[in-house]
mmCIF file of C-alpha atoms in Angstrom:
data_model
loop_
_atom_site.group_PDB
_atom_site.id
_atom_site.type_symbol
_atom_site.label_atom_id
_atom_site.label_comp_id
_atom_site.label_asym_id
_atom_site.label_seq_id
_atom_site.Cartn_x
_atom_site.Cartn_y
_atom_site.Cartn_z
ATOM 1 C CA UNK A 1 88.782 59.131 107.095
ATOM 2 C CA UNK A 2 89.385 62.582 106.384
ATOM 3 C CA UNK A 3 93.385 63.324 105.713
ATOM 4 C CA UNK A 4 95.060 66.310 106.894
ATOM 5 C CA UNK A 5 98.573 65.321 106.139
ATOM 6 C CA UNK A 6 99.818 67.235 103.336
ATOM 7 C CA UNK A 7 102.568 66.043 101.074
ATOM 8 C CA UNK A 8 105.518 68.186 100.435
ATOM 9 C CA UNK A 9 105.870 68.093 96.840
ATOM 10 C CA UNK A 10 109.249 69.368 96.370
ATOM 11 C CA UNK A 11 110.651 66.372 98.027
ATOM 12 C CA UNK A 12 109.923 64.150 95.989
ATOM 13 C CA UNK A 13 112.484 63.044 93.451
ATOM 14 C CA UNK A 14 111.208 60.119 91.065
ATOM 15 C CA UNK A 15 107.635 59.095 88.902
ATOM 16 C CA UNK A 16 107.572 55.981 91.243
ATOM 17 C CA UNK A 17 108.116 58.199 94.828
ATOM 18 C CA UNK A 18 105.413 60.524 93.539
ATOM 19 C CA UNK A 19 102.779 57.414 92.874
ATOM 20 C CA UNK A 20 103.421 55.822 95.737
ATOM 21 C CA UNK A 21 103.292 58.976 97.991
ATOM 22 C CA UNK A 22 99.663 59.681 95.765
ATOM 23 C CA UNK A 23 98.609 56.198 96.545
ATOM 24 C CA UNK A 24 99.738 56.353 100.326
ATOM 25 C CA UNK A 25 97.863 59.433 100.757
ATOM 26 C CA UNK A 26 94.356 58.069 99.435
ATOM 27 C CA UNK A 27 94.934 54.772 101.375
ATOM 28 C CA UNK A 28 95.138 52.381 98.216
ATOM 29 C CA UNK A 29 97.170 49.309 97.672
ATOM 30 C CA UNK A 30 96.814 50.043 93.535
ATOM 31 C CA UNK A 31 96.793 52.793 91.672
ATOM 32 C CA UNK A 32 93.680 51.373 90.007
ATOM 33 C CA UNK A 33 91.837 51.232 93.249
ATOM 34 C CA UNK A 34 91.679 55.058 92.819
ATOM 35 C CA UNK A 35 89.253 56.978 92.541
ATOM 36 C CA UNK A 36 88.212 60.277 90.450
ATOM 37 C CA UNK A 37 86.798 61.955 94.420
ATOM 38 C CA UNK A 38 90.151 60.457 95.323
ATOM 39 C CA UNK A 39 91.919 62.820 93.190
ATOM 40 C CA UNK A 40 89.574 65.702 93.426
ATOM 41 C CA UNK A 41 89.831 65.384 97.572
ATOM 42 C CA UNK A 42 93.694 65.287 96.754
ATOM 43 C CA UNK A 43 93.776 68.495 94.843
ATOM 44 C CA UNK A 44 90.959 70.185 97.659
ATOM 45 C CA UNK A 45 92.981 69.572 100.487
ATOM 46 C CA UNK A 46 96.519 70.607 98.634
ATOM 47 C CA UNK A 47 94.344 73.509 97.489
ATOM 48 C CA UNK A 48 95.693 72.481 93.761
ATOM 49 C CA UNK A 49 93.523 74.033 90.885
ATOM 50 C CA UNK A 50 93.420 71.391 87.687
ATOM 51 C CA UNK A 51 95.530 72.595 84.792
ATOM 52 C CA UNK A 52 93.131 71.325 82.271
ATOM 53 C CA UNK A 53 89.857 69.380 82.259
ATOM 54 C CA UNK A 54 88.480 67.105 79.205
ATOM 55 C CA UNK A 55 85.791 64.875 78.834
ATOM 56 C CA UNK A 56 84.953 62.856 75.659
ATOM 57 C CA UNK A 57 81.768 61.728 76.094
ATOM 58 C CA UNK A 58 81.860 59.276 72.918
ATOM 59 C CA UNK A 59 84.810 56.835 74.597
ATOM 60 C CA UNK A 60 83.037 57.987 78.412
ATOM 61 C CA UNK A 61 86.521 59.346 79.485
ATOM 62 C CA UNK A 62 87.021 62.248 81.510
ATOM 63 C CA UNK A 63 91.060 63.362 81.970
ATOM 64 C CA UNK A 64 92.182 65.845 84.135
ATOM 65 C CA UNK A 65 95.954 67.291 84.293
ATOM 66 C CA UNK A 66 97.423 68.875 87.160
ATOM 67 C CA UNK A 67 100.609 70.742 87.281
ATOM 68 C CA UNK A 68 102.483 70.521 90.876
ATOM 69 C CA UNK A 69 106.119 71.757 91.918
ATOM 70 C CA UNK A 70 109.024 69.401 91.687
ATOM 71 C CA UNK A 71 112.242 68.936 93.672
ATOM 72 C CA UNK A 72 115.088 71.027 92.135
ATOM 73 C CA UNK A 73 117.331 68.459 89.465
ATOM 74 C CA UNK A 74 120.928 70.176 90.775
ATOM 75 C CA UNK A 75 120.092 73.432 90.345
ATOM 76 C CA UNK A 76 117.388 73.543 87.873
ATOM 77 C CA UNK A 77 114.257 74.681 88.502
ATOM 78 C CA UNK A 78 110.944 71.541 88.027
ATOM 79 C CA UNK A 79 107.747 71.033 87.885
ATOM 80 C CA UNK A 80 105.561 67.733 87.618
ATOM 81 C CA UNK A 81 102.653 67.608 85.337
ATOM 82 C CA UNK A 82 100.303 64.455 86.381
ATOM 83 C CA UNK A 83 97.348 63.124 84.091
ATOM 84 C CA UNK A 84 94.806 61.225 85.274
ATOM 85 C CA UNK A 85 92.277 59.138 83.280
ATOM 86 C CA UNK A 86 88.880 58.219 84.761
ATOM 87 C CA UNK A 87 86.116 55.733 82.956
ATOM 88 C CA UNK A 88 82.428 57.275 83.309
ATOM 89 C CA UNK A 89 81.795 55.520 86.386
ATOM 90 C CA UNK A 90 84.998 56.894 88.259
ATOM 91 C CA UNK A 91 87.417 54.512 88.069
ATOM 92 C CA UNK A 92 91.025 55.199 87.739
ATOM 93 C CA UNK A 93 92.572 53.982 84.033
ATOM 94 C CA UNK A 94 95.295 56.149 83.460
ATOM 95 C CA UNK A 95 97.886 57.779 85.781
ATOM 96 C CA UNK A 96 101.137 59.332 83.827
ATOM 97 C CA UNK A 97 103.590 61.087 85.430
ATOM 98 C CA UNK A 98 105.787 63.657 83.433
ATOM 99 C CA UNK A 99 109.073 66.044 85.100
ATOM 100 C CA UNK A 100 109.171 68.756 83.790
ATOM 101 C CA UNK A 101 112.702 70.865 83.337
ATOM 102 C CA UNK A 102 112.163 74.528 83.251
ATOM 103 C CA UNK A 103 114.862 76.783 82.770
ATOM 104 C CA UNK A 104 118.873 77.100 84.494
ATOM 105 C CA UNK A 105 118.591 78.762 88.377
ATOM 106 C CA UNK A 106 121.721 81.228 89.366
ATOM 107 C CA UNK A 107 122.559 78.272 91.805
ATOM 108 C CA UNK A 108 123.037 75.987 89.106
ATOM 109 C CA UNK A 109 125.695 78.805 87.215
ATOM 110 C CA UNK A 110 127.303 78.957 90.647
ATOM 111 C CA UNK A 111 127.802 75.570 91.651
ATOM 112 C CA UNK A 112 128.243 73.977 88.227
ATOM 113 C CA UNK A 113 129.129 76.082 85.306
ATOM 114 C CA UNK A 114 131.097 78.491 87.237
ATOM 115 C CA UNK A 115 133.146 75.448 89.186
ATOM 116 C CA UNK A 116 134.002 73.920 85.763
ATOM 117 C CA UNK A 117 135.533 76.832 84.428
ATOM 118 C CA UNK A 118 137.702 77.371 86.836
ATOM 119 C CA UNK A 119 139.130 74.096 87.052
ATOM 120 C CA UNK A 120 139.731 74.215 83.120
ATOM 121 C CA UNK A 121 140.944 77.836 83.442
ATOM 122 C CA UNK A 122 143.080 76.115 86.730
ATOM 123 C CA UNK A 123 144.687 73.168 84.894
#
């Protein structure tokens, strides 16, 4: 079946969310029923580019890491980087999940920082 939803990354708020979105969207009960096309049919239809690409041909691994925008923690500004691990025959052996915190948004000044001084400066 051919899936046109698209997933809203920035909605998404935990490792376990993100999986189980990833594994709703390819139709899997596991994440280990997953597939490398899977992934790459994933990344077409999100029109996603891979971050990085490696194969090691001595342990028949190929890994693939793909950076995707995250949900903003209170004000600061995320990113999620996935890596996937495939055996030489497609299979799906590793799937880590990492959030990534880049650096302090002016929202997060205004509605934290800012508030916090002005109680102390208040009291």
């Amino acid at each position: 079946m051919d899936r046109v939803i698209k997933i809203n990354w920035e909605l998404i708020s935990s490792d376990k969310e993100l999986k189980k979105t990833i594994l709703d969207w390819c139709e899997k009960n596991s994440e280990f029923d997953i597939e490398r096309r899977d992934i790459l049919r994933l990344l077409d239809r999100h029109s996603l580019k891979p971050k990085t690409i490696h194969t090691d041909e001595q342990c028949s691994l190929y890994m693939l890491e793909v950076q995707l925008p995250g949900k903003d923690f209170y004000g600061i500004d995320t990113h999620w980087n996935l890596t996937f691990g495939f055996s030489d025959c497609g299979h799906l052996i590793l799937f880590e999940t990492n959030r990534i915190y880049n650096q302090l948004t002016p929202q997060f000044y205004d509605n934290f920082l800012k508030k916090d001084l002005e109680c102390s400066i208040a009291h």
